[in-house]
GROMACS .gro file of C-alpha atoms in nm:
model
  410
    1MET     CA    1   7.580   8.964   4.209
    2ASP     CA    2   7.814   8.694   4.244
    3ALA     CA    3   8.194   8.712   4.428
    4THR     CA    4   8.359   8.720   4.118
    5THR     CA    5   8.151   9.051   3.985
    6TRP     CA    6   8.206   9.198   4.346
    7LEU     CA    7   8.579   9.124   4.349
    8ASP     CA    8   8.607   9.276   4.022
    9ASP     CA    9   8.441   9.621   4.152
   10TYR     CA   10   8.620   9.615   4.459
   11ALA     CA   11   8.974   9.570   4.259
   12ARG     CA   12   8.871   9.847   4.019
   13ARG     CA   13   8.788  10.068   4.318
   14MET     CA   14   9.102   9.973   4.510
   15ARG     CA   15   9.312  10.081   4.226
   16ARG     CA   16   9.249  10.424   4.258
   17PRO     CA   17   9.564  10.621   4.304
   18GLU     CA   18   9.447  10.750   4.659
   19ARG     CA   19   9.317  10.450   4.805
   20LEU     CA   20   9.595  10.238   4.667
   21GLU     CA   21   9.823  10.474   4.867
   22ASP     CA   22   9.624  10.459   5.176
   23LEU     CA   23   9.624  10.068   5.157
   24VAL     CA   24  10.030  10.078   5.120
   25ARG     CA   25  10.069  10.315   5.428
   26MET     CA   26   9.806  10.085   5.640
   27ALA     CA   27  10.057   9.794   5.556
   28ASP     CA   28  10.392   9.943   5.563
   29ASP     CA   29  10.318  10.124   5.912
   30ARG     CA   30  10.229   9.753   6.048
   31ILE     CA   31  10.528   9.598   5.906
   32LEU     CA   32  10.762   9.901   6.014
   33ALA     CA   33  10.628   9.849   6.378
   34ALA     CA   34  10.667   9.480   6.387
   35VAL     CA   35  11.021   9.464   6.182
   36PRO     CA   36  11.203   9.786   6.296
   37GLU     CA   37  11.527   9.641   6.101
   38LEU     CA   38  11.333   9.792   5.796
   39SER     CA   39  11.285  10.126   5.888
   40ALA     CA   40  11.672  10.172   5.960
   41ASP     CA   41  11.704  10.436   5.695
   42GLU     CA   42  11.530  10.552   5.387
   43THR     CA   43  11.667  10.284   5.126
   44PHE     CA   44  11.475  10.028   5.320
   45ARG     CA   45  11.179  10.231   5.356
   46HIS     CA   46  11.155  10.309   4.973
   47ASP     CA   47  11.204   9.981   4.892
   48LEU     CA   48  10.961   9.871   5.114
   49HIS     CA   49  10.718  10.121   4.992
   50ALA     CA   50  10.771  10.022   4.629
   51SER     CA   51  10.703   9.675   4.721
   52THR     CA   52  10.404   9.694   4.882
   53ARG     CA   53  10.265   9.924   4.608
   54ALA     CA   54  10.351   9.680   4.339
   55HIS     CA   55  10.198   9.389   4.538
   56TRP     CA   56   9.864   9.580   4.584
   57ARG     CA   57   9.858   9.658   4.211
   58GLY     CA   58   9.942   9.297   4.077
   59LEU     CA   59   9.689   9.156   4.310
   60PHE     CA   60   9.375   9.382   4.225
   61ALA     CA   61   9.502   9.319   3.841
   62GLY     CA   62   9.457   8.965   3.890
   63LEU     CA   63   9.195   8.899   4.156
   64SER     CA   64   8.895   8.843   3.931
   65ARG     CA   65   9.112   8.703   3.597
   66GLU     CA   66   9.109   8.352   3.467
   67PRO     CA   67   9.348   8.172   3.501
   68PHE     CA   68   9.507   8.366   3.837
   69GLU     CA   69   9.888   8.360   3.763
   70PRO     CA   70  10.062   8.535   4.050
   71ARG     CA   71  10.413   8.660   3.940
   72PRO     CA   72  10.644   8.816   4.208
   73PRO     CA   73  10.690   9.198   4.129
   74ALA     CA   74  11.018   9.340   4.018
   75GLU     CA   75  10.986   9.581   4.326
   76ALA     CA   76  10.954   9.281   4.589
   77ILE     CA   77  11.287   9.116   4.436
   78ASP     CA   78  11.453   9.452   4.462
   79LEU     CA   79  11.358   9.451   4.841
   80ALA     CA   80  11.481   9.088   4.906
   81ARG     CA   81  11.829   9.159   4.738
   82THR     CA   82  11.835   9.463   4.972
   83ILE     CA   83  11.764   9.280   5.282
   84ALA     CA   84  12.040   9.022   5.183
   85GLY     CA   85  12.292   9.301   5.074
   86ARG     CA   86  12.248   9.466   5.400
   87GLY     CA   87  12.335   9.114   5.600
   88LEU     CA   88  12.002   9.072   5.749
   89ASP     CA   89  11.855   8.766   5.858
   90LEU     CA   90  11.595   8.577   5.623
   91ALA     CA   91  11.351   8.569   5.924
   92VAL     CA   92  11.351   8.970   5.833
   93LEU     CA   93  11.209   8.929   5.512
   94LEU     CA   94  10.945   8.644   5.618
   95ALA     CA   95  10.841   8.841   5.892
   96SER     CA   96  10.744   9.134   5.679
   97TYR     CA   97  10.517   8.904   5.470
   98ARG     CA   98  10.365   8.723   5.761
   99VAL     CA   99  10.273   9.085   5.919
  100GLY     CA  100  10.176   9.220   5.561
  101GLN     CA  101   9.946   8.901   5.498
  102ARG     CA  102   9.771   8.997   5.828
  103ALA     CA  103   9.732   9.339   5.742
  104VAL     CA  104   9.560   9.215   5.425
  105TRP     CA  105   9.333   9.003   5.588
  106GLN     CA  106   9.222   9.230   5.858
  107HIS     CA  107   9.163   9.497   5.540
  108ILE     CA  108   8.937   9.307   5.375
  109THR     CA  109   8.738   9.135   5.665
  110ALA     CA  110   8.646   9.460   5.779
  111TYR     CA  111   8.607   9.603   5.429
  112LEU     CA  112   8.320   9.327   5.374
  113ASP     CA  113   8.158   9.391   5.754
  114GLU     CA  114   8.084   9.723   5.618
  115ARG     CA  115   7.961   9.674   5.253
  116ILE     CA  116   7.823   9.330   5.262
  117ASP     CA  117   7.489   9.213   5.447
  118ASP     CA  118   7.446   8.881   5.237
  119VAL     CA  119   7.593   8.636   5.464
  120ALA     CA  120   7.614   8.393   5.147
  121LEU     CA  121   7.775   8.628   4.914
  122ARG     CA  122   8.037   8.747   5.208
  123SER     CA  123   8.156   8.399   5.254
  124ALA     CA  124   8.209   8.334   4.869
  125VAL     CA  125   8.382   8.666   4.869
  126LEU     CA  126   8.600   8.588   5.159
  127VAL     CA  127   8.688   8.233   5.029
  128ARG     CA  128   8.785   8.360   4.678
  129PHE     CA  129   9.000   8.651   4.817
  130TRP     CA  130   9.179   8.416   5.059
  131ASP     CA  131   9.244   8.146   4.788
  132ARG     CA  132   9.394   8.411   4.564
  133THR     CA  133   9.607   8.600   4.798
  134SER     CA  134   9.729   8.297   4.976
  135LEU     CA  135   9.838   8.190   4.627
  136TRP     CA  136  10.006   8.518   4.573
  137LEU     CA  137  10.189   8.534   4.873
  138ASP     CA  138  10.288   8.164   4.891
  139THR     CA  139  10.435   8.213   4.524
  140THR     CA  140  10.631   8.530   4.617
  141VAL     CA  141  10.759   8.420   4.928
  142GLU     CA  142  10.908   8.088   4.787
  143ALA     CA  143  11.051   8.317   4.475
  144LEU     CA  144  11.208   8.576   4.720
  145VAL     CA  145  11.351   8.305   4.938
  146GLY     CA  146  11.531   8.196   4.619
  147THR     CA  147  11.649   8.555   4.528
  148TYR     CA  148  11.781   8.635   4.886
  149THR     CA  149  11.959   8.320   4.919
  150ARG     CA  150  12.153   8.340   4.597
  151GLU     CA  151  12.225   8.706   4.675
  152ARG     CA  152  12.356   8.611   5.005
  153GLU     CA  153  12.551   8.333   4.838
  154GLN     CA  154  12.707   8.554   4.593
  155LEU     CA  155  12.826   8.813   4.855
  156GLN     CA  156  12.961   8.562   5.067
  157ARG     CA  157  13.152   8.388   4.815
  158GLY     CA  158  13.318   8.760   4.691
  159PHE     CA  159  13.557   9.019   4.824
  160LEU     CA  160  13.205   9.233   4.858
  161ALA     CA  161  13.141   9.058   5.142
  162ILE     CA  162  13.448   9.134   5.338
  163ARG     CA  163  13.422   9.510   5.260
  164LEU     CA  164  13.072   9.536   5.341
  165GLU     CA  165  13.126   9.356   5.664
  166THR     CA  166  13.439   9.596   5.739
  167VAL     CA  167  13.210   9.899   5.632
  168HIS     CA  168  12.943   9.762   5.848
  169ASP     CA  169  13.169   9.718   6.158
  170ILE     CA  170  13.286  10.069   6.120
  171LEU     CA  171  12.927  10.215   6.081
  172ASP     CA  172  12.792   9.976   6.383
  173GLY     CA  173  13.100  10.141   6.607
  174VAL     CA  174  13.290   9.824   6.632
  175ALA     CA  175  13.666   9.898   6.739
  176VAL     CA  176  13.866   9.807   6.400
  177ASP     CA  177  14.234   9.836   6.351
  178VAL     CA  178  14.250  10.133   6.102
  179ASP     CA  179  14.540  10.044   5.868
  180ALA     CA  180  14.422   9.688   5.832
  181ALA     CA  181  14.062   9.809   5.754
  182SER     CA  182  14.222  10.063   5.503
  183ASN     CA  183  14.385   9.785   5.316
  184THR     CA  184  14.065   9.567   5.304
  185LEU     CA  185  13.880   9.868   5.158
  186GLY     CA  186  14.135  10.041   4.951
  187TYR     CA  187  14.065  10.355   5.127
  188PRO     CA  188  14.242  10.569   5.351
  189LEU     CA  189  14.036  10.580   5.659
  190HIS     CA  190  14.306  10.815   5.829
  191HIS     CA  191  14.210  11.113   5.614
  192GLN     CA  192  13.912  11.357   5.611
  193HIS     CA  193  13.571  11.196   5.469
  194THR     CA  194  13.285  11.321   5.290
  195ALA     CA  195  12.995  11.057   5.267
  196TRP     CA  196  12.712  11.084   5.044
  197VAL     CA  197  12.434  10.878   4.930
  198LEU     CA  198  12.336  10.845   4.549
  199TRP     CA  199  11.984  10.655   4.460
  200ALA     CA  200  11.829  10.642   4.133
  201ASP     CA  201  11.438  10.701   4.038
  202ASP     CA  202  11.215  10.421   4.014
  203ASP     CA  203  11.146  10.476   3.625
  204LEU     CA  204  11.491  10.427   3.547
  205PRO     CA  205  11.536  10.093   3.371
  206ALA     CA  206  11.716   9.831   3.608
  207ALA     CA  207  11.964   9.756   3.378
  208ASP     CA  208  12.085  10.126   3.396
  209VAL     CA  209  12.096  10.145   3.768
  210GLN     CA  210  12.430  10.031   3.850
  211ARG     CA  211  12.599  10.225   3.540
  212ALA     CA  212  12.463  10.535   3.624
  213LEU     CA  213  12.514  10.525   4.005
  214GLU     CA  214  12.896  10.449   3.924
  215HIS     CA  215  12.907  10.708   3.672
  216THR     CA  216  12.779  10.989   3.909
  217ALA     CA  217  12.992  10.830   4.214
  218ALA     CA  218  13.297  10.892   3.983
  219ALA     CA  219  13.198  11.226   3.872
  220VAL     CA  220  13.123  11.364   4.235
  221ALA     CA  221  13.426  11.237   4.347
  222ALA     CA  222  13.648  11.378   4.069
  223GLY     CA  223  13.463  11.720   4.121
  224ILE     CA  224  13.559  11.684   4.494
  225GLY     CA  225  13.899  11.658   4.401
  226ALA     CA  226  13.917  11.328   4.627
  227GLY     CA  227  14.205  11.151   4.723
  228GLY     CA  228  14.022  10.791   4.733
  229ARG     CA  229  13.691  10.685   4.672
  230LEU     CA  230  13.471  10.409   4.835
  231THR     CA  231  13.151  10.286   4.722
  232VAL     CA  232  12.950   9.984   4.846
  233PRO     CA  233  12.573   9.908   4.740
  234SER     CA  234  12.315   9.943   5.011
  235GLY     CA  235  12.004   9.830   4.804
  236ALA     CA  236  11.896   9.766   4.422
  237ARG     CA  237  11.888  10.130   4.361
  238THR     CA  238  12.109  10.286   4.632
  239LEU     CA  239  12.482  10.345   4.650
  240TRP     CA  240  12.669  10.451   4.955
  241CYS     CA  241  12.965  10.662   4.891
  242TRP     CA  242  13.284  10.818   5.055
  243SER     CA  243  13.555  11.047   4.942
  244SER     CA  244  13.897  11.096   5.088
  245THR     CA  245  13.969  11.481   5.113
  246PRO     CA  246  14.304  11.625   5.250
  247GLY     CA  247  14.070  11.929   5.311
  248ARG     CA  248  13.723  12.086   5.310
  249ALA     CA  249  13.538  11.957   5.024
  250ALA     CA  250  13.423  12.205   4.784
  251ALA     CA  251  13.066  12.258   4.716
  252VAL     CA  252  13.041  12.113   4.369
  253ILE     CA  253  12.812  11.786   4.402
  254PRO     CA  254  12.530  11.963   4.203
  255ASP     CA  255  12.746  12.026   3.909
  256ALA     CA  256  12.845  11.643   3.871
  257LEU     CA  257  12.492  11.535   3.896
  258SER     CA  258  12.477  11.498   3.507
  259HIS     CA  259  12.253  11.193   3.536
  260ALA     CA  260  11.850  11.361   3.565
  261ARG     CA  261  11.745  11.061   3.745
  262VAL     CA  262  12.028  11.000   3.993
  263HIS     CA  263  11.988  11.216   4.315
  264ALA     CA  264  12.259  11.275   4.625
  265ALA     CA  265  12.219  11.372   4.957
  266THR     CA  266  12.554  11.472   5.146
  267GLY     CA  267  12.686  11.440   5.473
  268THR     CA  268  12.984  11.730   5.588
  269PRO     CA  269  13.331  11.664   5.617
  270ALA     CA  270  13.468  11.493   5.924
  271PRO     CA  271  13.827  11.310   6.005
  272GLY     CA  272  13.880  11.002   6.088
  273VAL     CA  273  13.730  10.664   6.134
  274ALA     CA  274  13.432  10.862   6.369
  275GLY     CA  275  13.431  11.116   6.055
  276PHE     CA  276  13.347  10.846   5.827
  277ARG     CA  277  13.077  10.742   6.093
  278ARG     CA  278  12.932  11.091   6.110
  279SER     CA  279  12.941  11.209   5.745
  280HIS     CA  280  12.743  10.902   5.682
  281ARG     CA  281  12.491  10.937   5.941
  282GLU     CA  282  12.460  11.293   5.820
  283ALA     CA  283  12.418  11.180   5.457
  284LEU     CA  284  12.117  10.939   5.568
  285ALA     CA  285  11.966  11.207   5.751
  286ALA     CA  286  11.987  11.450   5.468
  287GLN     CA  287  11.833  11.122   5.265
  288THR     CA  288  11.524  11.093   5.464
  289VAL     CA  289  11.458  11.464   5.427
  290ALA     CA  290  11.492  11.418   5.029
  291ALA     CA  291  11.258  11.143   5.042
  292ALA     CA  292  10.995  11.414   5.154
  293VAL     CA  293  11.067  11.687   4.905
  294PRO     CA  294  11.269  11.554   4.594
  295ARG     CA  295  11.526  11.770   4.459
  296PRO     CA  296  11.884  11.655   4.261
  297VAL     CA  297  12.101  11.699   4.582
  298THR     CA  298  12.025  11.749   4.956
  299ALA     CA  299  12.313  11.859   5.148
  300TYR     CA  300  12.274  11.792   5.553
  301ARG     CA  301  12.439  12.144   5.621
  302ASP     CA  302  12.122  12.303   5.445
  303VAL     CA  303  11.890  12.097   5.642
  304GLU     CA  304  12.049  12.024   5.971
  305LEU     CA  305  11.805  12.209   6.166
  306ALA     CA  306  11.500  12.032   6.024
  307CYS     CA  307  11.713  11.690   6.102
  308LEU     CA  308  11.724  11.811   6.441
  309ALA     CA  309  11.393  11.945   6.513
  310THR     CA  310  11.249  11.614   6.389
  311GLY     CA  311  11.460  11.349   6.536
  312LEU     CA  312  11.702  11.266   6.250
  313GLY     CA  313  12.032  11.193   6.344
  314GLY     CA  314  11.974  11.153   6.704
  315SER     CA  315  12.210  11.216   7.011
  316PRO     CA  316  12.499  11.206   6.811
  317ALA     CA  317  12.374  11.479   6.575
  318ALA     CA  318  12.312  11.693   6.868
  319ARG     CA  319  12.645  11.653   7.033
  320GLU     CA  320  12.813  11.737   6.720
  321LEU     CA  321  12.623  12.062   6.672
  322ILE     CA  322  12.692  12.197   7.046
  323ARG     CA  323  13.082  12.088   6.981
  324ARG     CA  324  13.060  12.277   6.650
  325GLU     CA  325  12.880  12.559   6.742
  326LEU     CA  326  12.933  12.632   7.102
  327GLY     CA  327  13.316  12.500   7.110
  328PRO     CA  328  13.451  12.625   7.448
  329LEU     CA  329  13.121  12.789   7.567
  330ALA     CA  330  12.993  12.400   7.604
  331ALA     CA  331  13.203  12.387   7.918
  332ASP     CA  332  13.079  12.280   8.260
  333ASP     CA  333  13.246  12.532   8.486
  334GLU     CA  334  13.037  12.769   8.681
  335PRO     CA  335  13.180  13.083   8.491
  336THR     CA  336  13.079  12.925   8.125
  337VAL     CA  337  12.733  12.815   8.262
  338LEU     CA  338  12.684  13.142   8.358
  339LEU     CA  339  12.747  13.327   8.038
  340ARG     CA  340  12.568  13.039   7.842
  341GLY     CA  341  12.259  13.087   8.045
  342THR     CA  342  12.276  13.475   7.978
  343LEU     CA  343  12.343  13.449   7.634
  344LEU     CA  344  12.015  13.226   7.574
  345ARG     CA  345  11.802  13.430   7.774
  346TYR     CA  346  11.921  13.705   7.566
  347LEU     CA  347  11.841  13.542   7.227
  348THR     CA  348  11.521  13.409   7.361
  349LEU     CA  349  11.428  13.781   7.432
  350GLY     CA  350  11.535  13.913   7.080
  351GLY     CA  351  11.841  14.033   7.176
  352ASP     CA  352  11.719  14.310   7.411
  353ALA     CA  353  11.976  14.354   7.705
  354ARG     CA  354  11.709  14.545   7.935
  355ARG     CA  355  11.452  14.299   7.951
  356ALA     CA  356  11.710  14.016   7.980
  357GLY     CA  357  11.865  14.182   8.277
  358GLU     CA  358  11.523  14.237   8.443
  359ARG     CA  359  11.464  13.842   8.404
  360LEU     CA  360  11.825  13.786   8.537
  361SER     CA  361  11.817  14.053   8.799
  362VAL     CA  362  12.105  14.196   8.661
  363HIS     CA  363  12.192  14.539   8.502
  364PRO     CA  364  12.165  14.526   8.122
  365ASN     CA  365  12.544  14.637   8.084
  366THR     CA  366  12.629  14.322   8.284
  367VAL     CA  367  12.416  14.128   8.000
  368ARG     CA  368  12.581  14.304   7.741
  369TYR     CA  369  12.941  14.238   7.904
  370ARG     CA  370  12.870  13.863   7.939
  371VAL     CA  371  12.729  13.835   7.573
  372ARG     CA  372  13.053  13.970   7.440
  373ARG     CA  373  13.255  13.758   7.655
  374ALA     CA  374  13.042  13.436   7.541
  375GLU     CA  375  13.117  13.567   7.178
  376GLU     CA  376  13.480  13.564   7.276
  377LEU     CA  377  13.445  13.197   7.343
  378LEU     CA  378  13.240  13.148   7.034
  379GLY     CA  379  13.528  13.323   6.860
  380ARG     CA  380  13.235  13.484   6.614
  381PRO     CA  381  12.938  13.722   6.662
  382VAL     CA  382  12.625  13.531   6.771
  383ALA     CA  383  12.432  13.691   6.477
  384ASP     CA  384  12.641  13.509   6.254
  385ARG     CA  385  12.500  13.159   6.328
  386ARG     CA  386  12.225  13.252   6.534
  387ALA     CA  387  11.977  12.983   6.498
  388TYR     CA  388  12.238  12.706   6.522
  389ILE     CA  389  12.387  12.856   6.841
  390GLU     CA  390  12.051  12.920   6.985
  391LEU     CA  391  11.964  12.576   6.923
  392ALA     CA  392  12.265  12.424   7.046
  393LEU     CA  393  12.219  12.648   7.376
  394HIS     CA  394  11.863  12.504   7.413
  395ILE     CA  395  11.972  12.148   7.405
  396LEU     CA  396  12.261  12.193   7.663
  397ASP     CA  397  12.034  12.412   7.897
  398ALA     CA  398  11.784  12.122   7.909
  399TYR     CA  399  12.039  11.863   7.971
  400GLY     CA  400  12.275  12.049   8.190
  401SER     CA  401  12.594  11.912   8.011
  402VAL     CA  402  12.686  11.703   7.683
  403ALA     CA  403  12.766  11.383   7.893
  404ALA     CA  404  12.380  11.407   7.998
  405ILE     CA  405  12.210  11.378   7.663
  406PRO     CA  406  12.083  11.017   7.636
  407ASP     CA  407  12.217  10.794   7.385
  408ARG     CA  408  11.939  10.754   7.124
  409PRO     CA  409  12.064  10.621   6.765
  410GLY     CA  410  11.942  10.859   6.462
   0.00000   0.00000   0.00000
């Protein structure tokens, strides 16, 4: 068997879906570990996975062909545009390809070590594989640097650059003049906001994506009854959106998603600049859940417990849960801490006042009294929101106070 025949057989085996996905995960895990900017949110991760998958497919399709004519996949171009559109440095794009190149080389050398004993054949395969992958990557990187540069130049020249910079400053917690920022964005930051993320399926033609996203964004905002709408692109197939609502937003987003290949993830309504950030952070967390279980709409309020349990949303989400669910019961004074501890013990023991009293060395009636006092502070029966209240109590019991919860981004 010669090198060409061996590589042809290798490529055919690697194109099988399960083998291909193993290679995508292997490469992307290394890239995300080395280039953390690309793990910032689901849009980055999605575009990276799509790009890596397309690279493997293209490489395997042409590995043994003559002539070998590498062409950058459309998905790789989308990733370069996303990186440029988010204002990340060109070094992020180049680093991802350096790490990816090492991952490819480590894969093929380990693979050959296991399967080829003939030193001459192994050497011939390595030389041919390296020549082809090097040409593939060099051609791709050269093309993507051009894509990145053009995208950045367009953004920097236009008003979109100013809007994007203002939005990213707000999301990064930079202090802004709210009136000036509202004028720049053409959007009232003083109001209450509902944030959502829209993204299009991979099989929706590129020429139709922006029209579908914008149409859906307009339909959602109209359904909510928004007093203002702000949209900014966050990737080739993703749109970040906010609507300004004078009151709580109605649950109408599913009805507004008329396009079957556009999906939405929504945050909860929240006021002011802090609410602009918080609702967006929740929408991104919901989008991450939706990536695992695709559905037309994923609302943060429906997946909040799953997000908190898996670390999505970070410390801000945990603090917001405590503020919203416990209210005055989150205070640090000794009587309130006593009520909280009793309520937590009561809930963890299945609502059994007798067993809770034994654990706390008090009479069951004392437990019942403290639970009633805690419910008065909550403003509702514990049973109405038991899972949420119990989780908030556990977090506060572990850290002692809201202030002690360590800062950790979502």
